[in-house]
Amino acid sequence: AKDVDVGTLYQALLYTGNASNSRAITTKFDPDVMWIKQRNAAKAWNSYSKIQGIGSTSNYLDFSKDDEIEPVSHSANKGLLATSATSMTVGALDYINGNNLTYVANLFNLGGTQSTNNDGNLTSTIYANAGAGMSHGSYTGEGATKTVGHGLGVVPSFIIVKKTSADADWAVYYGDNTDALAINTQAGTADANFWADTTPSTSVFTVGNNATTGAAADYVFWAYANTEGFIKAGSYTGNGNADGTFIYTGFKPALLIVKRATGTESWFMMDHSRDPDNVVEGVLQMNGTNAESTTDYDALDMVSNGFKMRINNAGFNHAETYVYLAISSNPFKYATAR
């Protein structure tokens, strides 16, 4: 097994745009997945990946919408042009590189190698970093209950699925095989046939015959597995108190996504690069285009072994159930091969 520093797997990269149509921005690694959001104005998320396609035409998805995948042609302002071991190259598209606009890019290293996975009865094309507990892939549904290989080698605890060939909600598996959440809405968890009432295995997850995850259409997915020192997905119950609930992850989060499951509330994203000090105030909504909020929430503390709520707020800490995905900031080490 090879030990790898967590710092080479996830990065919350901050930069200010300059409207260059071919700008190389320094990164810690060659990213396979890139989630980019303008911070100081209301602009949509741009979720790119090598699976979706970058280069002469780059294809993005927006967390806040149910839209199909959108191409950025490069006749004028360009999108995401290329990546390397030390940089990502962006064009002048104002969603990712407008002049004097501020951005955060959440970058994920999934190993840099694309492969075909035949573990399921649907073939998937994936980038998988099994030791880190992260994979991203694509598949084509058949309008029937089918299985999709995720490439992790362990049971995923959090899965995101998005139809790319037509409009559909973003589907989120968070550990309940009968229910699901949708990133593009504020809605609470709902009974759905997204997972055919089947818990993922160490090799596959199941999609039901429905438009959101299993129609005769094209899809992409992101899968995350609880990985000691690096990834933790789960749920907690708030206490409705400014001396709020503590959630143990075993590490200090670098990226934290929180959603109230038992009611209508936004998806909130926080990271240690935008807001390195406690109390964490820098909040982005995944289900909206809003600029970053730095005054509306004194939400939580990120500490060495988890996070603690510091607010009595329906989005974070009422006496309700919440789901979360946390990814580490600390240079803990772990095996990247089995």
XYZ file of C-alpha atoms in Angstrom:
338
model
C 0.000 0.000 0.000
C 1.154 3.493 -0.798
C 0.716 6.352 1.664
C -0.425 9.642 0.168
C -0.876 13.031 1.794
C -4.510 14.158 1.897
C -3.359 17.507 0.501
C -2.878 15.840 -2.880
C -6.495 14.652 -3.044
C -8.755 17.619 -2.286
C -8.131 21.347 -2.620
C -10.380 24.365 -2.095
C -8.603 26.766 -4.436
C -9.305 30.504 -4.177
C -8.523 32.889 -7.021
C -9.532 36.214 -8.560
C -10.527 36.217 -12.218
C -8.724 38.202 -14.910
C -10.831 37.496 -18.054
C -7.890 35.849 -19.819
C -9.033 33.310 -22.397
C -6.166 30.961 -21.578
C -5.190 31.306 -17.939
C -3.231 28.618 -16.079
C -4.044 28.617 -12.351
C -1.624 26.752 -10.072
C -3.037 23.653 -8.348
C -1.635 21.043 -5.941
C -2.455 18.152 -8.290
C -4.118 17.258 -11.590
C -7.856 17.455 -10.776
C -10.352 15.014 -12.281
C -13.423 16.766 -10.824
C -13.812 20.541 -10.475
C -16.732 22.329 -8.752
C -16.401 26.100 -9.339
C -18.490 28.955 -7.905
C -18.218 32.708 -8.164
C -18.220 34.056 -4.617
C -18.932 37.793 -4.849
C -21.984 37.811 -7.138
C -24.960 35.653 -8.034
C -23.650 33.175 -10.588
C -24.427 29.510 -11.133
C -22.219 26.650 -10.075
C -20.091 25.121 -12.844
C -19.353 21.456 -12.151
C -16.776 20.117 -14.602
C -14.996 16.785 -14.874
C -12.863 14.779 -17.253
C -15.745 12.316 -17.600
C -18.057 15.134 -18.699
C -15.391 16.466 -21.040
C -12.971 19.394 -20.929
C -10.953 20.926 -23.751
C -12.053 22.473 -27.024
C -15.619 22.168 -25.774
C -16.131 21.805 -22.031
C -19.342 20.479 -20.505
C -20.660 21.714 -17.174
C -23.528 20.931 -14.825
C -25.143 23.381 -12.396
C -25.990 22.135 -8.887
C -28.774 24.695 -8.596
C -30.723 23.525 -11.660
C -32.201 20.307 -13.028
C -30.757 21.123 -16.467
C -29.070 18.646 -18.766
C -25.341 18.989 -19.347
C -24.378 22.275 -21.031
C -21.514 22.684 -23.502
C -19.293 25.757 -23.523
C -18.088 26.305 -27.080
C -14.913 28.273 -27.423
C -15.805 30.688 -30.166
C -15.837 33.538 -27.616
C -15.275 33.229 -23.872
C -13.820 29.824 -23.166
C -14.585 27.397 -20.346
C -12.311 24.808 -18.739
C -9.588 24.102 -21.267
C -7.123 21.714 -19.642
C -5.568 20.372 -16.463
C -2.071 19.232 -15.538
C -0.148 18.073 -12.481
C 0.382 21.718 -11.495
C -2.471 23.726 -13.011
C -5.920 24.050 -14.508
C -6.354 26.288 -17.539
C -9.537 28.343 -17.801
C -10.972 30.743 -20.345
C -12.751 34.082 -19.920
C -16.188 32.667 -19.140
C -17.437 34.911 -16.329
C -18.770 31.918 -14.360
C -15.165 30.818 -13.812
C -12.794 33.673 -14.754
C -14.453 37.072 -15.022
C -12.334 40.156 -14.481
C -11.818 41.020 -10.791
C -14.407 38.444 -9.684
C -13.614 36.018 -6.865
C -13.997 32.228 -7.085
C -13.604 28.981 -5.198
C -12.742 25.796 -7.078
C -13.275 22.529 -5.205
C -10.795 20.143 -6.824
C -10.723 16.353 -6.443
C -7.967 13.938 -7.456
C -9.497 10.591 -8.428
C -6.269 9.036 -9.621
C -6.087 10.447 -13.133
C -6.880 7.179 -14.929
C -10.111 6.488 -16.783
C -11.270 2.879 -16.868
C -14.221 0.745 -17.905
C -16.044 -0.974 -15.048
C -18.162 -4.078 -15.669
C -19.056 -4.909 -12.060
C -22.684 -3.937 -12.689
C -25.066 -5.028 -15.405
C -24.673 -1.513 -16.807
C -21.154 -0.676 -17.958
C -19.707 2.406 -16.290
C -16.769 4.584 -17.271
C -15.004 5.773 -14.140
C -12.200 7.610 -12.443
C -11.754 5.883 -9.074
C -9.378 6.536 -6.193
C -10.434 3.541 -4.113
C -8.001 4.125 -1.257
C -9.297 7.659 -0.842
C -12.929 6.552 -1.082
C -13.872 8.694 -4.097
C -15.041 7.900 -7.620
C -16.780 9.651 -10.488
C -18.264 7.983 -13.523
C -20.870 7.774 -16.234
C -23.398 5.177 -17.351
C -26.369 4.794 -19.667
C -29.588 3.547 -18.098
C -31.996 1.119 -19.750
C -35.363 1.991 -18.199
C -35.130 -0.940 -15.787
C -33.683 -1.790 -12.379
C -29.959 -2.141 -12.992
C -26.616 -2.057 -11.155
C -23.701 0.326 -11.760
C -20.069 -0.326 -10.809
C -18.641 2.446 -8.610
C -15.038 1.254 -8.343
C -14.506 1.922 -4.622
C -14.084 -1.619 -3.296
C -16.058 -0.636 -0.181
C -19.684 0.350 0.349
C -20.264 4.031 -0.535
C -21.953 6.183 2.096
C -22.890 9.110 -0.162
C -23.747 9.018 -3.880
C -24.777 11.832 -6.228
C -26.409 11.003 -9.580
C -27.331 13.455 -12.364
C -28.974 12.777 -15.709
C -26.970 14.544 -18.419
C -28.978 13.870 -21.599
C -32.175 15.576 -20.345
C -33.464 17.643 -17.434
C -33.840 15.853 -14.093
C -33.223 16.546 -10.407
C -29.889 15.761 -8.812
C -30.384 12.553 -6.786
C -28.516 11.979 -3.504
C -28.166 8.668 -1.691
C -27.212 9.288 1.930
C -27.614 5.837 3.482
C -31.375 5.234 3.200
C -32.109 3.008 0.217
C -35.820 3.949 0.131
C -35.417 7.741 0.177
C -33.418 10.439 -1.569
C -32.591 14.137 -1.535
C -32.123 16.479 -4.511
C -29.254 19.001 -4.556
C -31.077 21.477 -6.808
C -34.026 21.881 -4.409
C -34.599 22.769 -0.779
C -36.963 19.817 -0.378
C -36.551 17.352 2.449
C -36.035 13.663 1.917
C -38.697 11.880 -0.111
C -39.654 8.300 -0.827
C -38.321 7.458 -4.281
C -37.480 4.476 -6.440
C -34.086 5.948 -7.224
C -32.143 3.086 -5.584
C -34.718 0.286 -6.060
C -34.777 -0.072 -2.244
C -31.358 -1.716 -2.467
C -28.310 -0.775 -0.399
C -25.068 -0.343 -2.385
C -22.502 -3.122 -2.192
C -18.720 -2.992 -2.204
C -18.821 -3.029 -6.017
C -22.145 -1.601 -7.281
C -25.077 0.680 -6.533
C -28.576 0.003 -7.851
C -30.789 2.336 -9.876
C -34.525 1.852 -10.301
C -36.687 2.348 -13.365
C -37.256 6.087 -13.014
C -36.343 9.245 -14.897
C -33.953 10.573 -12.250
C -31.465 7.686 -12.010
C -32.415 4.779 -14.275
C -34.206 5.823 -17.488
C -32.917 5.025 -20.961
C -30.653 8.058 -20.755
C -27.110 9.174 -19.926
C -25.992 9.842 -16.348
C -22.952 10.810 -14.299
C -22.322 9.954 -10.650
C -20.013 10.820 -7.766
C -19.529 8.214 -5.023
C -17.916 8.687 -1.602
C -17.100 6.058 1.018
C -16.253 6.662 4.674
C -12.457 6.583 4.768
C -10.501 6.929 8.015
C -8.862 10.332 8.250
C -10.324 11.640 5.001
C -14.080 11.180 4.296
C -17.078 10.898 6.580
C -20.705 11.034 5.497
C -23.559 10.531 7.904
C -26.357 12.202 9.818
C -26.868 14.053 13.080
C -29.714 15.453 15.135
C -29.632 19.143 16.014
C -30.464 20.495 19.464
C -31.884 23.948 18.695
C -29.242 25.648 20.813
C -26.310 27.972 20.135
C -24.240 25.488 22.167
C -24.962 23.056 19.404
C -24.531 19.436 18.499
C -20.990 18.075 18.049
C -20.462 15.697 15.132
C -17.422 13.403 15.297
C -15.645 12.749 12.000
C -12.179 11.769 13.219
C -10.552 14.680 11.358
C -10.851 18.434 10.802
C -13.074 19.045 7.775
C -11.685 20.940 4.807
C -14.999 20.694 2.954
C -18.362 20.336 4.667
C -21.777 19.985 3.042
C -24.877 20.038 5.281
C -28.561 19.500 4.403
C -31.600 19.248 6.651
C -33.214 15.946 5.721
C -36.486 16.317 7.624
C -37.666 19.551 6.094
C -37.271 22.336 3.569
C -33.838 23.960 3.770
C -30.909 24.768 1.513
C -27.794 22.717 0.917
C -24.943 24.581 2.620
C -21.264 24.252 1.658
C -18.350 25.499 3.748
C -14.590 25.051 3.374
C -11.439 25.906 5.293
C -9.894 27.974 2.488
C -12.707 30.507 2.280
C -13.118 30.604 6.055
C -10.068 29.225 7.907
C -11.034 30.554 11.348
C -13.855 29.684 13.717
C -16.700 30.557 13.873
C -17.227 29.504 10.228
C -19.336 32.135 8.432
C -18.532 31.647 4.757
C -21.529 29.758 3.392
C -22.439 28.915 -0.202
C -25.773 27.423 -1.219
C -25.438 24.486 -3.593
C -29.099 24.755 -4.607
C -28.827 28.460 -5.450
C -26.778 30.983 -7.384
C -26.410 33.354 -4.416
C -23.117 35.018 -3.653
C -21.230 33.760 -0.619
C -22.792 34.751 2.690
C -20.308 35.932 5.328
C -22.741 37.675 7.703
C -25.970 35.648 7.787
C -24.583 32.665 9.704
C -22.198 32.076 12.586
C -22.753 28.474 11.746
C -20.190 26.153 13.287
C -16.649 25.438 14.417
C -14.416 23.077 12.479
C -12.229 21.324 15.045
C -9.534 18.648 14.996
C -11.929 15.705 15.190
C -15.178 17.010 13.723
C -17.480 20.025 13.729
C -19.681 21.684 16.352
C -22.799 23.704 15.658
C -22.797 27.268 16.999
C -26.212 28.446 15.826
C -29.902 27.777 16.435
C -30.919 27.779 12.790
C -33.218 25.562 10.743
C -30.529 24.965 8.131
C -28.009 23.647 10.633
C -29.205 22.918 14.146
C -32.900 22.705 14.908
C -34.165 19.552 16.619
C -34.252 17.818 13.237
C -32.207 15.289 11.280
C -29.415 16.543 9.015
C -27.130 14.755 6.571
C -23.574 15.776 5.827
C -20.486 15.015 3.761
C -17.113 15.987 5.262
C -13.690 15.775 3.607
C -10.455 16.226 5.542
C -7.968 19.092 5.671
C -5.328 17.396 7.805
C -2.300 15.583 6.351
C -3.326 12.250 7.822
C -2.137 9.305 5.773
C -3.904 6.212 4.634
C -3.583 3.424 2.115
C -4.421 4.248 -1.508
C -4.228 0.674 -2.743
C -5.731 -2.510 -1.378
